[in-house]
Coordinates of C-alpha atoms and ligand atoms in Angstrom, one line a residue:
X1221 CA -8.7 -18.9 -0.9
X1222 CA -8.0 -20.1 3.2
X1223 CA -7.5 -17.9 6.2
X1224 CA -4.1 -17.7 7.5
X1225 CA -3.5 -16.1 10.9
X1226 CA 0.6 -16.1 13.0
X1227 CA 1.1 -14.4 16.2
X1228 CA 4.1 -14.3 18.6
X1229 CA 4.3 -11.6 21.2
X1230 CA 2.8 -11.4 25.2
X1231 CA -0.5 -12.3 24.3
X1232 CA -2.2 -14.7 24.9
X1233 CA -1.9 -17.0 21.5
X1234 CA -5.6 -18.9 20.7
X1235 CA -7.3 -15.1 21.2
X1236 CA -5.3 -13.7 18.8
X1237 CA -5.1 -15.7 16.8
X1238 CA -9.5 -17.2 16.7
X1239 CA -10.4 -13.8 16.8
X1240 CA -8.1 -12.8 13.8
X1241 CA -9.2 -16.5 12.1
X1242 CA -13.1 -14.8 12.5
X1243 CA -12.4 -11.9 10.2
X1244 CA -10.7 -14.4 7.8
X1245 CA -13.7 -16.7 7.7
X1246 CA -14.6 -14.9 4.6
X1247 CA -11.7 -16.1 2.8
X1248 CA -13.0 -20.2 3.8
X1249 CA -15.2 -22.1 5.9
X1250 CA -15.5 -25.5 5.7
X1251 CA -12.6 -26.7 7.9
X1252 CA -10.2 -24.8 10.7
X1253 CA -7.5 -25.2 13.7
X1254 CA -5.0 -23.7 15.2
X1255 CA -1.0 -24.3 16.3
X1256 CA -0.1 -23.6 19.9
X1257 CA 4.1 -23.5 21.1
X1258 CA 3.9 -24.6 25.0
X1259 CA 5.9 -25.5 27.2
X1260 CA 7.7 -25.7 23.9
X1261 CA 5.8 -27.6 22.7
X1262 CA 2.7 -28.1 19.9
X1263 CA -0.5 -28.7 20.3
X1264 CA -3.1 -28.7 17.7
X1265 CA -6.5 -27.9 17.7
X1266 CA -8.8 -28.5 14.3
X1267 CA -11.6 -29.9 13.6
X1268 CA -14.1 -29.7 10.7
X1269 CA -17.4 -27.6 9.8
X1270 CA -16.9 -23.3 11.3
X1271 CA -14.0 -22.2 13.9
X1272 CA -17.2 -22.0 16.6
X1273 CA -16.4 -26.0 16.4
X1274 CA -12.2 -24.8 17.2
X1275 CA -12.9 -22.2 19.8
X1276 CA -14.8 -24.6 22.0
X1277 CA -12.0 -27.1 21.3
X1278 CA -9.6 -24.2 23.4
X1279 CA -12.3 -23.6 25.7
X1280 CA -12.4 -26.9 26.7
X1281 CA -8.6 -28.0 26.9
X1282 CA -7.2 -28.7 30.9
X1283 CA -4.0 -27.4 28.9
X1284 CA -4.0 -24.2 30.0
X1285 CA -3.9 -23.3 26.8
X1286 CA -4.5 -20.2 26.5
X1287 CA -0.8 -19.6 28.2
X1288 CA 0.2 -19.9 25.3
X1289 CA 2.0 -16.9 22.9
X1290 CA 3.2 -18.4 19.7
X1291 CA 0.6 -20.0 17.2
X1292 CA -0.7 -20.6 13.6
X1293 CA -4.2 -21.0 12.9
X1294 CA -5.8 -21.3 9.4
X1295 CA -9.7 -20.8 7.9
X1296 CA -9.6 -23.2 5.0
X1297 CA -11.8 -23.4 1.0
X1298 CA -10.8 -27.2 0.5
X1299 CA -9.0 -28.1 -2.7
X1300 CA -7.2 -31.0 -2.5
X1301 CA -9.1 -33.6 -0.2
X1302 CA -12.5 -33.4 0.8
X1303 CA -13.4 -30.6 4.4
X1304 CA -12.8 -33.3 6.5
X1305 CA -10.9 -33.0 10.1
X1306 CA -7.7 -34.7 9.3
X1307 CA -7.3 -32.3 5.6
X1308 CA -8.2 -29.4 8.6
X1309 CA -4.5 -27.4 9.2
X1310 CA -2.9 -27.2 10.3
X1311 CA -0.7 -29.9 9.3
X1312 CA 1.9 -31.7 12.2
X1313 CA 4.8 -33.4 10.7
X1314 CA 7.0 -34.5 13.4
X1315 CA 8.6 -31.1 15.0
X1316 CA 7.1 -29.3 13.0
X1317 CA 3.8 -27.4 11.7
X1318 CA 2.7 -24.7 9.1
X1319 CA -0.5 -23.9 7.5
X1320 CA -1.0 -23.1 3.7
X1321 CA -2.6 -21.1 1.2
X1322 CA -3.0 -21.8 -2.6
X1323 CA -1.9 -25.1 -4.1
X1324 CA 1.5 -26.6 -4.5
X1325 CA 1.4 -27.5 -8.3
X1326 CA 3.9 -30.9 -8.3
X1327 CA 2.7 -32.1 -5.5
X1328 CA 2.0 -35.5 -7.5
X1329 CA 5.8 -35.7 -7.6
X1330 CA 7.0 -34.3 -4.2
X1331 CA 4.2 -36.6 -2.5
X1332 CA 6.0 -40.1 -4.6
X1333 CA 9.7 -38.3 -4.2
X1334 CA 8.2 -38.6 -0.3
X1335 CA 7.1 -41.5 -0.1
X1336 CA 10.0 -43.6 -1.8
X1337 CA 12.2 -42.0 1.0
X1338 CA 9.8 -43.2 3.7
X1339 CA 7.6 -40.8 4.8
X1340 CA 3.6 -41.4 4.8
X1341 CA 1.2 -38.3 4.9
X1342 CA -2.4 -38.4 7.3
X1343 CA -3.8 -36.6 5.2
X1344 CA -5.3 -35.9 1.9
X1345 CA -4.2 -32.4 1.0
X1346 CA -0.7 -31.0 -1.1
X1347 CA -0.3 -29.4 1.6
X1348 CA 0.8 -30.6 4.3
X1349 CA 3.9 -32.0 2.2
X1350 CA 6.1 -29.0 2.4
X1351 CA 5.4 -29.8 6.5
X1352 CA 7.9 -33.0 4.9
X1353 CA 10.0 -31.4 3.3
X1354 CA 11.5 -29.1 6.0
X1355 CA 11.8 -31.5 8.3
X1356 CA 13.8 -33.2 5.8
X1357 CA 16.4 -30.3 5.2
X1358 CA 16.3 -30.1 9.3
X1359 CA 17.9 -33.6 10.3
X1360 CA 20.1 -32.9 8.0
X1361 CA 20.8 -29.7 10.0
X1362 CA 19.3 -26.2 8.9
X1363 CA 17.9 -24.2 11.2
X1364 CA 13.5 -23.9 10.6
X1365 CA 14.3 -20.2 8.1
X1366 CA 17.0 -22.6 6.1
X1367 CA 15.3 -24.6 6.0
X1368 CA 12.4 -23.7 4.8
X1369 CA 13.5 -21.2 2.5
X1370 CA 15.3 -24.3 1.0
X1371 CA 11.2 -26.6 0.6
X1372 CA 10.0 -23.1 -0.4
X1373 CA 11.9 -23.7 -3.6
X1374 CA 11.1 -26.9 -4.3
X1375 CA 7.7 -26.2 -4.7
X1376 CA 5.0 -24.5 -7.9
X1377 CA 1.7 -22.6 -7.3
X1378 CA 0.9 -19.6 -6.0
X1379 CA 1.1 -20.2 -2.4
X1380 CA 1.7 -18.3 0.7
X1381 CA 3.0 -20.9 3.9
X1382 CA 3.2 -20.1 7.9
X1383 CA 5.2 -22.1 9.5
X1384 CA 7.1 -23.3 13.4
X1385 CA 8.6 -26.2 14.4
X1386 CA 8.6 -27.6 17.8
X1387 CA 13.3 -27.5 17.9
X1388 CA 12.4 -23.6 18.0
X1389 CA 9.8 -22.1 20.2
X1390 CA 9.3 -18.7 19.6
X1391 CA 9.7 -17.8 16.0
X1392 CA 7.4 -18.4 13.2
X1393 CA 7.9 -18.1 9.5
X1394 CA 6.5 -17.1 6.6
X1395 CA 6.5 -17.2 3.2
X1396 CA 5.1 -14.6 0.7
X1397 CA 4.7 -16.3 -3.2
X1398 CA 1.1 -15.9 -5.1
X1399 CA -1.2 -15.6 -2.1
X1400 CA -1.3 -12.6 -0.8
X1401 CA 0.7 -12.9 3.1
X1402 CA 0.8 -9.9 5.5
X1403 CA 2.9 -8.5 8.2
X1404 CA 2.8 -5.7 10.9
X1405 CA 4.3 -5.0 15.0
X1406 CA 2.0 -5.6 17.6
X1407 CA 2.5 -2.2 20.0
X1408 CA 2.3 -4.0 22.6
X1409 CA 5.4 -6.3 21.3
X1410 CA 5.2 -8.9 18.7
X1411 CA 4.2 -9.9 15.1
X1412 CA 0.7 -10.6 13.8
X1413 CA 0.7 -12.5 10.3
X1414 CA -2.6 -13.4 8.4
X1415 CA -3.6 -13.3 5.2
X1416 CA -5.0 -10.4 4.9
X1417 CA -4.5 -6.7 6.7
X1418 CA -8.5 -6.9 8.1
X1419 CA -7.5 -8.7 11.4
X1420 CA -5.0 -6.3 12.2
X1421 CA -6.9 -4.3 12.3
X1422 CA -7.9 -4.9 15.5
X1423 CA -4.0 -4.1 16.6
X1424 CA -3.0 -1.7 14.5
X1425 CA -3.1 0.6 10.6
X1426 CA 0.5 0.3 10.5
X1427 CA 1.0 -3.6 8.3
X1428 CA 3.5 -4.4 5.8
X1429 CA 2.0 -6.3 2.6
X1430 CA 5.3 -8.3 2.5
X1431 CA 5.9 -9.1 -1.5
X1432 CA 6.6 -12.3 -3.1
X1433 CA 10.0 -14.0 -2.4
X1434 CA 9.4 -13.2 1.2
X1435 CA 10.3 -14.0 4.5
X1436 CA 8.8 -12.2 7.5
X1437 CA 11.5 -14.2 10.8
X1438 CA 9.4 -13.5 14.1
X1439 CA 10.2 -13.4 17.0
X1440 CA 9.1 -11.4 19.9
X1441 CA 11.6 -9.9 19.9
X1442 CA 11.5 -8.3 16.6
X1443 CA 10.9 -9.1 13.0
X1444 CA 13.1 -9.8 9.9
X1445 CA 12.8 -10.1 6.0
X1446 CA 14.5 -12.0 4.1
X1447 CA 15.0 -12.2 -0.2
X1448 CA 13.4 -16.0 0.0
X1449 CA 17.1 -16.7 -2.8
X1450 CA 19.3 -15.2 -1.3
X1451 CA 18.9 -15.0 2.5
X1452 CA 19.4 -10.8 2.7
X1453 CA 17.6 -8.9 4.3
X1454 CA 14.4 -7.2 3.0
X1455 CA 13.4 -3.7 3.8
X1456 CA 9.7 -3.1 2.8
X1457 CA 7.6 0.8 4.2
X1458 CA 4.7 -0.1 6.1
X1459 CA 1.4 1.3 4.7
X1460 CA -1.0 2.9 7.1
X1461 CA -4.0 1.3 6.8
X1462 CA -7.8 3.6 5.5
X1463 CA -10.3 1.2 6.7
X1464 CA -11.0 1.4 11.0
X1465 CA -11.9 -1.1 12.7
X1466 CA -16.0 0.0 12.9
X1467 CA -15.2 -0.4 9.3
X1468 CA -15.4 -4.1 9.5
X1469 CA -18.3 -4.3 12.0
X1470 CA -22.1 -4.6 11.7
X1471 CA -22.8 -2.0 13.6
X1472 CA -25.8 -3.5 14.6
X1473 CA -27.0 -5.3 10.9
X1474 CA -27.9 -8.0 11.5
X1475 CA -25.9 -9.8 8.2
X1476 CA -22.6 -8.2 6.5
X1477 CA -24.8 -8.5 3.3
X1478 CA -27.5 -6.6 4.5
X1479 CA -24.4 -3.8 6.0
X1480 CA -23.2 -3.5 3.0
X1481 CA -26.3 -3.0 0.9
X1482 CA -26.8 -0.1 3.0
X1483 CA -23.9 1.2 2.1
X1484 CA -24.3 1.0 -1.1
X1485 CA -24.7 5.3 -1.7
X1486 CA -22.0 5.8 1.1
X1487 CA -19.7 3.5 -1.9
X1488 CA -19.9 5.4 -4.7
X1489 CA -19.6 8.6 -3.0
X1490 CA -16.2 8.0 -2.0
X1491 CA -15.9 6.3 -5.3
X1492 CA -17.1 8.6 -7.6
X1493 CA -14.6 11.5 -5.0
X1494 CA -11.4 9.4 -5.2
X1495 CA -11.3 8.7 -8.9
X1496 CA -12.4 12.4 -10.8
X1497 CA -11.6 15.5 -10.4
X1498 CA -14.1 17.6 -8.8
X1499 CA -12.2 20.4 -9.1
X1500 CA -11.6 19.4 -13.2
X1501 CA -13.3 21.8 -16.2
X1502 CA -15.2 19.5 -17.5
X1503 CA -17.4 17.2 -16.7
X1504 CA -15.7 13.7 -15.7
X1505 CA -12.3 14.5 -15.6
X1506 CA -10.0 11.5 -14.3
X1507 CA -8.1 12.3 -11.3
X1508 CA -4.2 12.6 -11.6
X1509 CA -3.3 8.8 -11.9
X1510 CA -0.6 6.6 -13.7
X1511 CA -4.0 4.3 -15.3
X1512 CA -5.3 8.0 -16.9
X1513 CA -2.7 7.7 -19.9
X1514 CA -3.2 5.0 -20.7
X1515 CA -7.0 4.4 -21.3
X1516 CA -6.6 7.6 -22.6
X1517 CA -4.9 6.2 -25.7
X1518 CA -6.6 3.1 -26.3
X1519 CA -8.6 2.3 -29.6
X1520 CA -9.9 -1.6 -28.0
X1521 CA -11.1 -2.3 -24.3
X1522 CA -10.8 -6.2 -23.7
X1523 CA -12.7 -6.9 -19.5
X1524 CA -11.7 -9.4 -18.2
X1525 CA -13.6 -11.2 -14.6
X1526 CA -15.0 -13.7 -12.7
X1527 CA -18.7 -13.9 -11.0
X1528 CA -20.1 -10.6 -10.4
X1529 CA -17.7 -8.4 -11.2
X1530 CA -17.7 -10.4 -15.1
X1531 CA -21.5 -8.4 -15.1
X1532 CA -20.3 -5.0 -14.0
X1533 CA -17.9 -5.6 -17.3
X1534 CA -20.9 -6.3 -19.6
X1535 CA -22.8 -3.5 -18.0
X1536 CA -19.3 -1.7 -19.3
X1537 CA -19.7 -2.3 -22.0
X1538 CA -23.0 -0.7 -22.9
X1539 CA -22.1 2.6 -21.7
X1540 CA -18.2 2.9 -23.2
X1541 CA -19.3 1.5 -26.4
X1542 CA -23.0 3.8 -26.4
X1543 CA -20.7 6.9 -25.5
X1544 CA -17.3 6.7 -26.8
X1545 CA -17.6 5.0 -29.6
X1546 CA -14.8 3.2 -28.3
X1547 CA -15.3 -0.8 -29.1
X1548 CA -15.4 -3.4 -26.1
X1549 CA -15.8 -7.2 -25.4
X1550 CA -15.2 -8.9 -22.7
X1551 CA -14.7 -12.1 -21.5
X1552 CA -14.7 -14.2 -18.2
X1553 CA -10.6 -14.3 -17.2
X1554 CA -11.0 -18.0 -16.9
X1555 CA -12.0 -18.0 -21.4
X1556 CA -9.5 -15.9 -22.2
X1557 CA -7.0 -17.2 -21.0
X1558 CA -7.2 -21.1 -23.1
X1559 CA -8.9 -19.8 -26.3
X1560 CA -6.1 -18.1 -28.5
X1561 CA -7.6 -14.2 -28.8
X1562 CA -6.7 -11.7 -31.4
X1563 CA -5.8 -8.6 -29.6
X1564 CA -5.1 -5.1 -32.2
X1565 CA -2.9 -3.3 -31.7
X1566 CA -4.0 0.1 -29.2
X1567 CA -6.2 -2.7 -27.6
X1568 CA -6.0 -1.9 -23.8
X1569 CA -6.9 -4.1 -21.3
X1570 CA -9.3 -3.9 -18.2
X1571 CA -9.1 -6.8 -15.2
X1572 CA -11.9 -5.8 -12.7
X1573 CA -11.8 -8.3 -9.3
X1574 CA -12.9 -6.1 -6.2
X1575 CA -10.2 -7.8 -4.0
X1576 CA -7.6 -7.7 -6.4
X1577 CA -7.0 -11.8 -5.5
X1578 CA -8.6 -14.2 -8.1
X1579 CA -6.7 -16.0 -9.7
X1580 CA -7.4 -16.3 -12.7
X1581 CA -8.0 -12.1 -14.1
X1582 CA -4.7 -11.9 -12.9
X1583 CA -3.1 -14.8 -14.2
X1584 CA -4.4 -13.0 -17.5
X1585 CA -2.7 -10.0 -17.0
X1586 CA -0.1 -11.3 -16.1
X1587 CA 0.3 -13.7 -19.3
X1588 CA -0.9 -10.2 -21.8
X1589 CA 1.7 -8.0 -19.8
X1590 CA 4.7 -9.9 -20.8
X1591 CA 3.2 -9.3 -24.3
X1592 CA 3.8 -6.0 -23.9
X1593 CA 0.5 -5.8 -24.0
X1594 CA -1.4 -1.9 -21.3
X1595 CA -3.3 -3.5 -18.6
X1596 CA -5.0 -1.7 -16.5
X1597 CA -6.6 -2.5 -13.5
X1598 CA -10.0 -2.0 -11.3
X1599 CA -9.9 -3.4 -7.4
X1600 CA -11.8 -2.5 -3.9
X1601 CA -8.1 -3.6 -2.0
X1602 CA -4.9 -1.1 -2.2
X1603 CA -2.0 -3.3 -2.1
X1604 CA -3.7 -6.8 -3.6
X1605 CA -2.1 -8.5 -5.9
X1606 CA -3.7 -6.9 -8.7
X1607 CA -1.4 -4.1 -8.1
X1608 CA 1.6 -5.7 -9.6
X1609 CA 0.1 -7.7 -12.5
X1610 CA -0.7 -5.2 -14.0
X1611 CA 0.5 -1.8 -15.4
X1612 CA -2.3 0.9 -12.8
X1613 CA -5.0 0.2 -10.6
X1614 CA -8.1 2.2 -10.2
X1615 CA -9.2 1.6 -6.1
X1616 CA -13.1 2.0 -6.0
X1617 CA -13.3 3.1 -2.5
X1618 CA -16.5 0.5 -1.3
X1619 CA -14.6 0.1 2.0
X1620 CA -14.0 -3.2 3.2
X1621 CA -16.4 -6.2 2.2
X1622 CA -17.5 -8.8 3.5
X1623 CA -20.2 -10.8 3.1
X1624 CA -19.3 -13.3 1.0
X1625 CA -22.2 -12.4 -2.1
X1626 CA -20.6 -8.8 -3.4
X1627 CA -22.7 -5.5 -3.4
X1628 CA -21.3 -2.5 -2.4
X1629 CA -18.2 -3.0 -5.4
X1630 CA -20.1 -4.0 -7.3
X1631 CA -21.9 -0.7 -7.7
X1632 CA -18.8 0.4 -7.5
X1633 CA -17.3 -1.0 -10.1
X1634 CA -20.7 -0.4 -12.4
X1635 CA -19.0 4.0 -10.9
X1636 CA -15.6 3.4 -12.6
X1637 CA -17.1 2.3 -16.1
X1638 CA -19.3 4.3 -16.4
X1639 CA -17.3 6.9 -14.4
X1640 CA -14.1 5.9 -18.0
X1641 CA -17.3 6.0 -20.5
X1642 CA -17.4 9.7 -19.7
X1643 CA -13.7 10.4 -19.1
X1644 CA -13.3 8.5 -22.9
X1645 CA -16.0 10.1 -24.9
X1646 CA -15.1 13.3 -23.8
X1647 CA -11.1 13.5 -25.1
X1648 CA -13.1 11.0 -28.4
X1649 CA -15.8 13.8 -28.2
X1650 CA -18.8 11.1 -29.0
X1651 CA -20.8 12.9 -26.7
X1652 CA -21.3 17.1 -26.5
X1653 CA -19.7 19.0 -23.1
X1654 CA -23.8 19.9 -22.4
X1655 CA -24.4 16.2 -22.6
X1656 CA -22.3 15.2 -20.7
X1657 CA -22.6 18.2 -18.4
X1658 CA -26.2 16.5 -17.3
X1659 CA -25.0 13.0 -17.2
X1660 CA -22.4 13.8 -15.3
X1661 CA -25.2 15.5 -12.5
X1662 CA -27.6 13.0 -12.6
X1663 CA -24.5 10.6 -11.9
X1664 CA -23.6 12.7 -9.1
X1665 CA -27.2 12.1 -7.9
X1666 CA -26.9 8.9 -7.7
X1667 CA -26.0 8.0 -3.8
X1668 CA -29.3 10.0 -3.1
X1669 CA -32.0 7.9 -5.5
X1670 CA -30.5 4.7 -4.0
X1671 CA -31.0 6.0 -0.1
X1672 CA -34.0 6.6 -0.8
X1673 CA -34.8 3.2 -2.3
X1674 CA -33.4 1.8 1.0
X1675 CA -35.2 3.5 3.5
X1676 CA -36.2 0.9 5.8
X1677 CA -40.6 1.7 4.8
X1678 CA -39.5 2.4 1.2
X1679 CA -42.4 1.5 -1.7
X1680 CA -39.5 -0.7 -2.9
X1681 CA -38.3 -1.7 0.7
X1682 CA -42.0 -2.9 1.6
X1683 CA -43.2 -4.7 -2.3
X1684 CA -39.8 -6.5 -1.9
X1685 CA -40.2 -7.6 1.4
X1686 CA -44.1 -8.9 1.4
X1687 CA -42.9 -10.6 -2.0
X1688 CA -41.2 -13.0 -0.8
X1689 CA -42.6 -12.6 2.1
X1690 CA -45.4 -13.9 -0.5
X1691 CA -42.7 -17.1 -1.9
X1692 CA -41.6 -18.7 0.7
X1693 CA -44.0 -19.8 4.0
X1694 CA -42.3 -20.2 6.3
X1695 CA -43.1 -23.4 7.5
X1696 CA -43.3 -25.0 3.9
X1697 CA -40.1 -22.2 2.0
X1698 CA -39.6 -24.2 -0.5
X1699 CA -43.2 -24.8 -1.3
X1700 CA -45.1 -24.1 -4.1
X1701 CA -41.3 -22.8 -6.9
X1702 CA -40.2 -24.4 -8.8
X1703 CA -37.2 -21.6 -9.8
X1704 CA -36.2 -18.1 -10.4
X1705 CA -35.5 -16.8 -13.8
X1706 CA -34.4 -13.4 -14.3
X1707 CA -35.1 -11.2 -16.9
X1708 CA -34.0 -8.1 -18.9
X1709 CA -33.3 -6.5 -21.8
X1710 CA -29.8 -3.7 -22.7
X1711 CA -29.6 -2.3 -19.5
X1712 CA -30.9 -4.5 -17.3
X1713 CA -29.8 -7.3 -19.0
X1714 CA -26.4 -8.1 -17.2
X1715 CA -29.0 -6.8 -13.4
X1716 CA -31.1 -10.4 -14.4
X1717 CA -28.0 -12.1 -14.6
X1718 CA -26.0 -10.6 -10.8
X1719 CA -29.9 -10.9 -9.9
X1720 CA -30.1 -14.5 -10.5
X1721 CA -26.1 -15.3 -9.4
X1722 CA -26.8 -13.6 -6.3
X1723 CA -29.7 -15.9 -5.5
X1724 CA -27.9 -19.1 -6.2
X1725 CA -25.1 -18.0 -4.2
X1726 CA -27.3 -17.5 -0.3
X1727 CA -30.7 -18.3 -0.9
X1728 CA -28.7 -21.4 -3.3
X1729 CA -32.2 -22.0 -5.3
X1730 CA -31.8 -22.3 -8.9
X1731 CA -32.1 -19.2 -11.1
X1732 CA -30.8 -17.6 -14.2
X1733 CA -30.1 -15.1 -16.3
X1734 CA -32.0 -13.7 -19.7
X1735 CA -31.7 -11.5 -22.3
X1736 CA -35.4 -11.0 -22.8
X1737 CA -35.4 -11.1 -26.2
X1738 CA -33.8 -15.0 -24.9
X1739 CA -36.5 -16.1 -23.3
X1740 CA -38.5 -17.7 -26.6
X1741 CA -35.7 -19.3 -27.9
X1742 CA -36.0 -22.2 -24.8
X1743 CA -35.5 -21.3 -21.7
X1744 CA -39.5 -20.1 -23.0
X1745 CA -40.7 -23.9 -22.2
X1746 CA -38.9 -23.9 -18.6
X1747 CA -42.3 -22.3 -17.5
X1748 CA -45.1 -23.0 -15.7
X1749 CA -46.9 -22.0 -12.6
X1750 CA -43.9 -23.5 -10.1
X1751 CA -41.6 -20.7 -11.7
X1752 CA -41.3 -16.9 -10.9
X1753 CA -39.6 -14.5 -13.3
X1754 CA -38.0 -11.0 -12.2
X1755 CA -38.9 -8.9 -15.1
X1756 CA -35.9 -5.8 -14.9
X1757 CA -38.2 -3.0 -16.7
X1758 CA -37.1 0.1 -15.7
X1759 CA -38.5 2.8 -17.9
X1760 CA -35.9 3.0 -20.4
X1761 CA -35.8 2.9 -24.3
X1762 CA -36.1 -1.6 -24.1
X1763 CA -38.7 -0.8 -22.0
X1764 CA -41.8 -2.2 -24.6
X1765 CA -40.1 -4.8 -25.5
X1766 CA -39.3 -6.5 -21.9
X1767 CA -42.9 -5.4 -22.0
X1768 CA -44.1 -7.8 -24.7
X1769 CA -41.4 -10.8 -23.5
X1770 CA -43.6 -9.8 -19.8
X1771 CA -46.8 -10.8 -21.1
X1772 CA -45.1 -14.1 -23.2
X1773 CA -44.6 -15.1 -19.6
X1774 CA -47.5 -14.9 -18.0
X1775 CA -49.3 -16.7 -20.7
X1776 CA -47.7 -19.9 -20.0
X1777 CA -48.4 -19.7 -16.6
X1778 CA -45.7 -17.9 -14.2
X1779 CA -45.5 -15.9 -11.6
X1780 CA -44.1 -12.8 -12.7
X1781 CA -42.1 -9.9 -9.8
X1782 CA -42.2 -6.5 -12.1
X1783 CA -39.5 -4.2 -11.1
X1784 CA -40.2 -1.1 -13.2
X1785 CA -40.4 2.9 -12.3
X1786 CA -42.9 3.2 -9.4
X1787 CA -45.7 5.4 -12.5
X1788 CA -45.8 2.5 -15.0
X1789 CA -49.2 1.2 -14.1
X1790 CA -49.3 -0.4 -17.5
X1791 CA -46.6 -2.7 -16.2
X1792 CA -47.6 -3.4 -12.7
X1793 CA -51.2 -4.5 -13.9
X1794 CA -49.7 -7.0 -15.7
X1795 CA -47.3 -8.8 -12.8
X1796 CA -48.6 -10.6 -9.7
X1797 CA -46.2 -9.1 -7.5
X1798 CA -45.0 -5.8 -8.2
X1799 CA -41.9 -2.9 -6.7
X1800 CA -41.7 0.4 -8.0
X1801 CA -38.4 1.2 -8.0
X1802 CA -37.9 4.7 -6.1
X1803 CA -39.8 7.7 -8.4
X1804 CA -36.4 10.3 -7.5
X1805 CA -35.0 7.4 -9.9
X1806 CA -36.9 8.5 -12.6
X1807 CA -35.3 12.5 -12.6
X1808 CA -32.0 10.8 -14.0
X1809 CA -30.5 9.6 -16.9
X1810 CA -32.2 6.3 -17.9
X1811 CA -28.8 5.3 -19.0
X1812 CA -28.1 4.9 -14.7
X1813 CA -30.9 2.9 -13.9
X1814 CA -28.3 -0.8 -13.3
X1815 CA -27.4 1.3 -10.3
X1816 CA -31.1 1.7 -9.1
X1817 CA -32.4 -1.5 -10.1
X1818 CA -28.9 -4.0 -8.3
X1819 CA -29.8 -3.1 -5.0
X1820 CA -33.6 -4.8 -6.0
X1821 CA -32.0 -7.9 -7.0
X1822 CA -29.4 -7.8 -3.9
X1823 CA -32.6 -7.2 -1.3
X1824 CA -34.3 -9.8 -3.0
X1825 CA -32.1 -12.8 -2.5
X1826 CA -30.9 -11.3 0.9
X1827 CA -34.0 -11.5 2.5
X1828 CA -35.2 -14.4 0.3
X1829 CA -31.8 -16.4 1.9
X1830 CA -33.0 -15.5 5.6
X1831 CA -36.1 -17.2 5.4
X1832 CA -34.8 -20.0 4.3
X1833 CA -32.6 -19.6 6.8
X1834 CA -28.9 -20.0 4.9
X1835 CA -25.9 -18.5 6.1
X1836 CA -25.5 -15.6 3.9
X1837 CA -22.0 -13.7 4.6
X1838 CA -20.6 -17.1 4.3
X1839 CA -23.0 -19.4 1.5
X1840 CA -21.4 -22.8 1.3
X1841 CA -19.3 -23.9 -1.0
X1842 CA -17.5 -19.9 -1.9
X1843 CA -15.1 -17.8 0.0
X1844 CA -14.9 -14.2 -1.4
X1845 CA -11.4 -14.0 -2.5
X1846 CA -11.0 -16.9 -5.4
X1847 CA -7.0 -17.4 -5.5
X1848 CA -6.7 -21.2 -7.4
X1849 CA -7.9 -21.2 -10.7
Ligands
LIG3107 O1 -12.8 -10.3 -5.8 P1 -13.6 -10.3 -7.9 O2 -14.7 -9.2 -8.1 O3 -12.2 -11.1 -8.6 O4 -14.4 -11.5 -7.2 C1 -14.8 -12.3 -8.7 C2 -15.9 -13.8 -8.2 O5 -15.6 -14.6 -7.5 C3 -16.6 -13.2 -7.6 O6 -17.5 -12.3 -8.3 C4 -18.6 -14.0 -7.0 O7 -18.9 -14.2 -8.1 C5 -19.1 -13.3 -5.4 N1 -19.1 -14.6 -4.6 C6 -20.5 -12.5 -6.0 O8 -21.0 -12.0 -5.4

């Protein structure tokens, strides 16, 4: 989950590294650092806390660090050892310095061996140990490239490492084995390394996604890629990126999260156009791609994911079962893996991960494929690791999502699952063509409905603002509210879970999501006037039952925020705060209402987080892609 940068060329290395690390902070941000080669010597500046601390160290430095044209950098999400300056990367061992992303699993073994040989690590990290291995190999006469290759085979676990040495200034060596590493040729000469393609976009749109077991050897003169085991050169094609620099900037929004919430209509349009053949003779014709046949032959589906992607999977189950009558089970990837599940013949497994890098989800897919179980992926990031671990991947087209809280990728995942449901319903003839035509027409309307709700002066947005303002007094934002419940039935239940996760994630409020019918089986004991209950009750077949549950909540004195149809006066009268859905949503099939509810729960959390003054885009303790189990 950490972010790595590397550069060698003719530009000012600290500038390149620090700008790049800023774009990688979503991967971890508890400490950071850079190592530069200056006058053939290593200069390291690192600090706990945010990247600004390192920027300041570099600015204030009398040594004119800006002159350096070769260096590596890192932004950390702590696994081994606390987020302190000591544990921050880069780690220097003698003349060797490195940055690392991932985990060295045989860390204790290596540490014990090193200590018996008289080495004393300075940090608590697994990463630092790699430097000792490289140092030992170089002291035995190996050059840096050989020493890195030899050391890499001694470690176990998925990781990427980038290394330099004072003995070979101007050489940067990076290895990918699991955790992503991308390289690119700088059009002005030189080579760039990064944990993902975003920091490379200001320089070039042509990048090389290293494969597992690739060693990239870079100097200001050029780049070679070698095979880790044999040392032989390997050819890797550059990929031309579709994402532009503008897409990764905030475009005037105060936070990426708000920008990304507003990008949801566009994300849906692009995802729809990417996955569906709009010229096809029938509704829900999936555009030809390898995964379609695997999906078509499925007799049963298992959906696996983590976090928000798991909530998308839960919703997918509703559509797939009710439209296509195909049995679906949904599991958390981290649980499924270790519980010896029974998988019947004909089952297709779908791993859902917006980043395509989530360790738990990838590990399950890898294991299942070994057992010859067909595996599909849904991801927003082309060429991410999931493309290796699944037989085929369906890509959402939400564009880069930089805020740690998933928003536009979530609705794009929902749309993908809904399209699968429509496609399978047609193939399995469980819905008539006219029904599917009508549903598809409504799907096409969705971006407009969401855009209507997101208009800055819409009733929905105004009521969300008013509600959060009332519950979050400026001077005492924590007063009077002990916690939040989100509740909903049917399609609204996964959105309730998602609403609670969003609020925890970015506003640090205690929040739980419940199926409305479950409240009386325990959680209702928590309710009193200091609890807020967000009731998701759009006009669907569950509306009446949810209304009754709302009455039960009110009777316990909790504050109620109701979210429902703009004309649902019966419901709005019962609520302390009322958030109407956009009027256009009355014209679409109720099965599609989760798409309209999603921006409501996202904005509620966003506004609350802003009022509480949290770091919305980089909430504490989290990282955007969770590449450790
Ligand atoms: O990249 P993935 O979709 O696999 O990520 C899974 C979760 O880590 C992710 O959804 C997480 O819960 C988000 N921060 C939620 O906003």
